[in-house]
Coordinates of C-alpha atoms in Angstrom, one line a residue:
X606 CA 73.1 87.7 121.5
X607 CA 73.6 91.2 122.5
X608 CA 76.4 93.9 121.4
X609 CA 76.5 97.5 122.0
X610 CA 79.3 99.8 121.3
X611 CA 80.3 103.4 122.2
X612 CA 83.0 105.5 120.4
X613 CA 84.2 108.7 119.4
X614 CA 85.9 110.1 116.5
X615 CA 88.5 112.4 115.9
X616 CA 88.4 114.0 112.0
X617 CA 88.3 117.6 112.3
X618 CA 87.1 119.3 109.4
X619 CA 89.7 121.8 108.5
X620 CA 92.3 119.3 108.5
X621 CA 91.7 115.2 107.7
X622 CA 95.5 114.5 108.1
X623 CA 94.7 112.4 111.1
X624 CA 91.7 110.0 111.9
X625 CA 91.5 108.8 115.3
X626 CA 88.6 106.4 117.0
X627 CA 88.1 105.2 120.3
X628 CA 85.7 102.9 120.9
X629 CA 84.4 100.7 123.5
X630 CA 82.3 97.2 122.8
X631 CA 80.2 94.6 125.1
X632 CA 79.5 91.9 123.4
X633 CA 77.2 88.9 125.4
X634 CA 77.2 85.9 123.1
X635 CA 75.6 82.8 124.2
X636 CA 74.0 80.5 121.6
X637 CA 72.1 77.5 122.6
X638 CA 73.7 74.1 121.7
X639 CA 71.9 73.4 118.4
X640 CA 71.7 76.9 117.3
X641 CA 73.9 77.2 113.6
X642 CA 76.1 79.7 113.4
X643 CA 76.5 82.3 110.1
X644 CA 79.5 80.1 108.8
X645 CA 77.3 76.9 109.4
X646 CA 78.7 75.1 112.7
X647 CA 77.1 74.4 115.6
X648 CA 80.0 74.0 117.4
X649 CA 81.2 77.6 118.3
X650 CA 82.5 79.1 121.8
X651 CA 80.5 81.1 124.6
X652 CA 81.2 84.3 124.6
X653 CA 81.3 87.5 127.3
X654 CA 83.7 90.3 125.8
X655 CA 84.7 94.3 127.2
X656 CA 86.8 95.0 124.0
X657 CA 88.5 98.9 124.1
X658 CA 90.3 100.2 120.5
X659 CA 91.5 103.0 119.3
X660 CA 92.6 102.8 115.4
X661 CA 94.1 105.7 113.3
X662 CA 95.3 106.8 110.8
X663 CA 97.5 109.6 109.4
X664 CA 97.5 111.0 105.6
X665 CA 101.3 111.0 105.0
X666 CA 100.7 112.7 101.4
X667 CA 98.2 112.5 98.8
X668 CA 99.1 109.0 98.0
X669 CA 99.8 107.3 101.2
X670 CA 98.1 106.7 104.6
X671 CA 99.3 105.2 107.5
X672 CA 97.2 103.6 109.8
X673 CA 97.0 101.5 112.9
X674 CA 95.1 99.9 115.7
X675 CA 95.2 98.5 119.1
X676 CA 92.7 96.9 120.8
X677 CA 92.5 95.0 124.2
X678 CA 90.2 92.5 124.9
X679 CA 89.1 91.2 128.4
X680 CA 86.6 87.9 128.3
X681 CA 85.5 84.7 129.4
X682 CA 84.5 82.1 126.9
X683 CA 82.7 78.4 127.6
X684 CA 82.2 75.4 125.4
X685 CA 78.3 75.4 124.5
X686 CA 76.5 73.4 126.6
X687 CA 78.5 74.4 129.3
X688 CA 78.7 77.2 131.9
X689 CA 82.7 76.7 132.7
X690 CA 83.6 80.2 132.0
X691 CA 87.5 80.5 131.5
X692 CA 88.9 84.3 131.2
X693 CA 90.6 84.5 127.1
X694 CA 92.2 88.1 127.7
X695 CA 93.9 89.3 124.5
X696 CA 95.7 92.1 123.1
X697 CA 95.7 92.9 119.3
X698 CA 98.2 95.4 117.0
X699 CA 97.9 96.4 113.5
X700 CA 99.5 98.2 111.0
X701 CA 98.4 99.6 107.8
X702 CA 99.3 101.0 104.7
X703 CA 97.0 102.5 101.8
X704 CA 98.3 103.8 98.7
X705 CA 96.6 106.3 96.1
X706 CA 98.0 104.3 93.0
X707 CA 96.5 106.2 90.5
X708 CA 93.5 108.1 89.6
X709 CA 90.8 105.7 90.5
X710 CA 92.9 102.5 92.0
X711 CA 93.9 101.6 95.8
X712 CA 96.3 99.4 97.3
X713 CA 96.7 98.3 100.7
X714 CA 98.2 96.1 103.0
X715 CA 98.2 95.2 106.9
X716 CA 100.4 93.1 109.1
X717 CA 98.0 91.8 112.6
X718 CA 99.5 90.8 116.0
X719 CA 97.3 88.8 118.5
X720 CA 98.9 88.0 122.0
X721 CA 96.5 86.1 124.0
X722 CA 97.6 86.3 127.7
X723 CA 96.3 83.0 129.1
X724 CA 97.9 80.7 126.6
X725 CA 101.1 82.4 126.2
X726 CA 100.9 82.5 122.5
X727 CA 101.1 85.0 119.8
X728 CA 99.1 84.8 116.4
X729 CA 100.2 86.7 113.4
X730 CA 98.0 87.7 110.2
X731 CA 98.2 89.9 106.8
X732 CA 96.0 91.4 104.3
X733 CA 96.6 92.9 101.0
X734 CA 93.7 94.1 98.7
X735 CA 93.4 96.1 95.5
X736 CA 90.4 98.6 95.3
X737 CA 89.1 100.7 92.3
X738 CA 86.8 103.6 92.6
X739 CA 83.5 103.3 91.1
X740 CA 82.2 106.8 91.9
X741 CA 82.8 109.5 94.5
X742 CA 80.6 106.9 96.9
X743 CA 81.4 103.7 95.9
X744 CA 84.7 101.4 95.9
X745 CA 84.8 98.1 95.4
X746 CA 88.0 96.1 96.5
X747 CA 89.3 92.6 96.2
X748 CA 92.1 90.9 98.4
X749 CA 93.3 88.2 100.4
X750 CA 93.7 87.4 104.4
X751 CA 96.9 85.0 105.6
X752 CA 97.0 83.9 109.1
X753 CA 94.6 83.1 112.3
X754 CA 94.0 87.2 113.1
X755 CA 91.2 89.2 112.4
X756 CA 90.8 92.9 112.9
X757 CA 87.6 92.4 114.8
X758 CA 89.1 91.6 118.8
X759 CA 85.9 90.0 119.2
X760 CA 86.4 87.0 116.8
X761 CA 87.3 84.5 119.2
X762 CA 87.8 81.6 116.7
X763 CA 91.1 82.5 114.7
X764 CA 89.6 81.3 111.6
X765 CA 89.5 84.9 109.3
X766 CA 91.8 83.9 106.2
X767 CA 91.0 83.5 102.6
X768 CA 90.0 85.6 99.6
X769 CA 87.2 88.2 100.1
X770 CA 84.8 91.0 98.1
X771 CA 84.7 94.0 99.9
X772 CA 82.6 97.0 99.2
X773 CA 82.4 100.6 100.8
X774 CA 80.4 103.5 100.8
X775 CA 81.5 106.5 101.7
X776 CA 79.8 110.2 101.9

């Protein structure tokens, strides 16, 4: 397993209305038959990924952000125990909206488009979470993911949906 990324942000410091980052990831995975995965199969895809993105995101006013992200992803995944490459080229869209509730509570929601070129087919996803602040640092958030799409363009087996914890630190 190997995965390196590159990027650069955009978030000048006079004005944070807009957010922008590019970013570039190779990602080699290729996991020996018997070797369990973090989700406890041992059954999971081959993978050799070039993924570019650029996400952003745009302060609207004090209580709303818009946000989005596009991604491309060009790869070739094989069936462990296998070295049949096939290409799995896909395209993934997002959209995003945060709102500044109240003092210390966040809500947000985004709609996900995946378009994977060699099948023909098109994969839709949504989240919705609800986050409260616990200091200047620290928010902790709850929500729920609907559909086969997950933010990451590397997640090659459609199967992000359910309820989650999410916590983030910010400075």
């Amino acid at each position: 397993y190997a995965r390196a990324s590159l990027g650069y942000a955009y978030r000048p410091l006079d004005n944070e209305k807009l957010n922008v980052l590019l970013r570039y990831t190779w990602l080699n995975d290729q996991p020996g038959e018997d070797q369990i995965s973090a989700n406890g199969n041992d059954d999971g895809p081959l993978q050799r990924s070039h993924v570019f993105a650029v996400a952003a995101s745009y302060d609207l006013n004090p209580e709303f952000t818009l946000g989005g992200k596009l991604a491309y992803r060009q790869s070739q995944v094989a069936d462990r125990g296998t070295s049949d490459f096939t290409d799995n080229t896909a395209m993934l869209a997002a959209l995003r909206v945060d709102w500044h509730v109240v003092s210390k509570w966040d809500v947000m929601g985004e709609g996900r488009v995946l378009f994977t070129e060699e099948t023909g087919t098109t994969e839709t996803g949504a989240v919705f979470a609800a986050y409260r602040h616990m200091n200047e640092h620290v928010k902790l958030g709850v929500g729920y993911e609907w559909g086969n799409v997950s933010d990451d363009a590397t997640d090659i087996e459609y199967d992000s949906q359910g309820l989650f914890v999410n916590i983030v630190g910010k400075f």
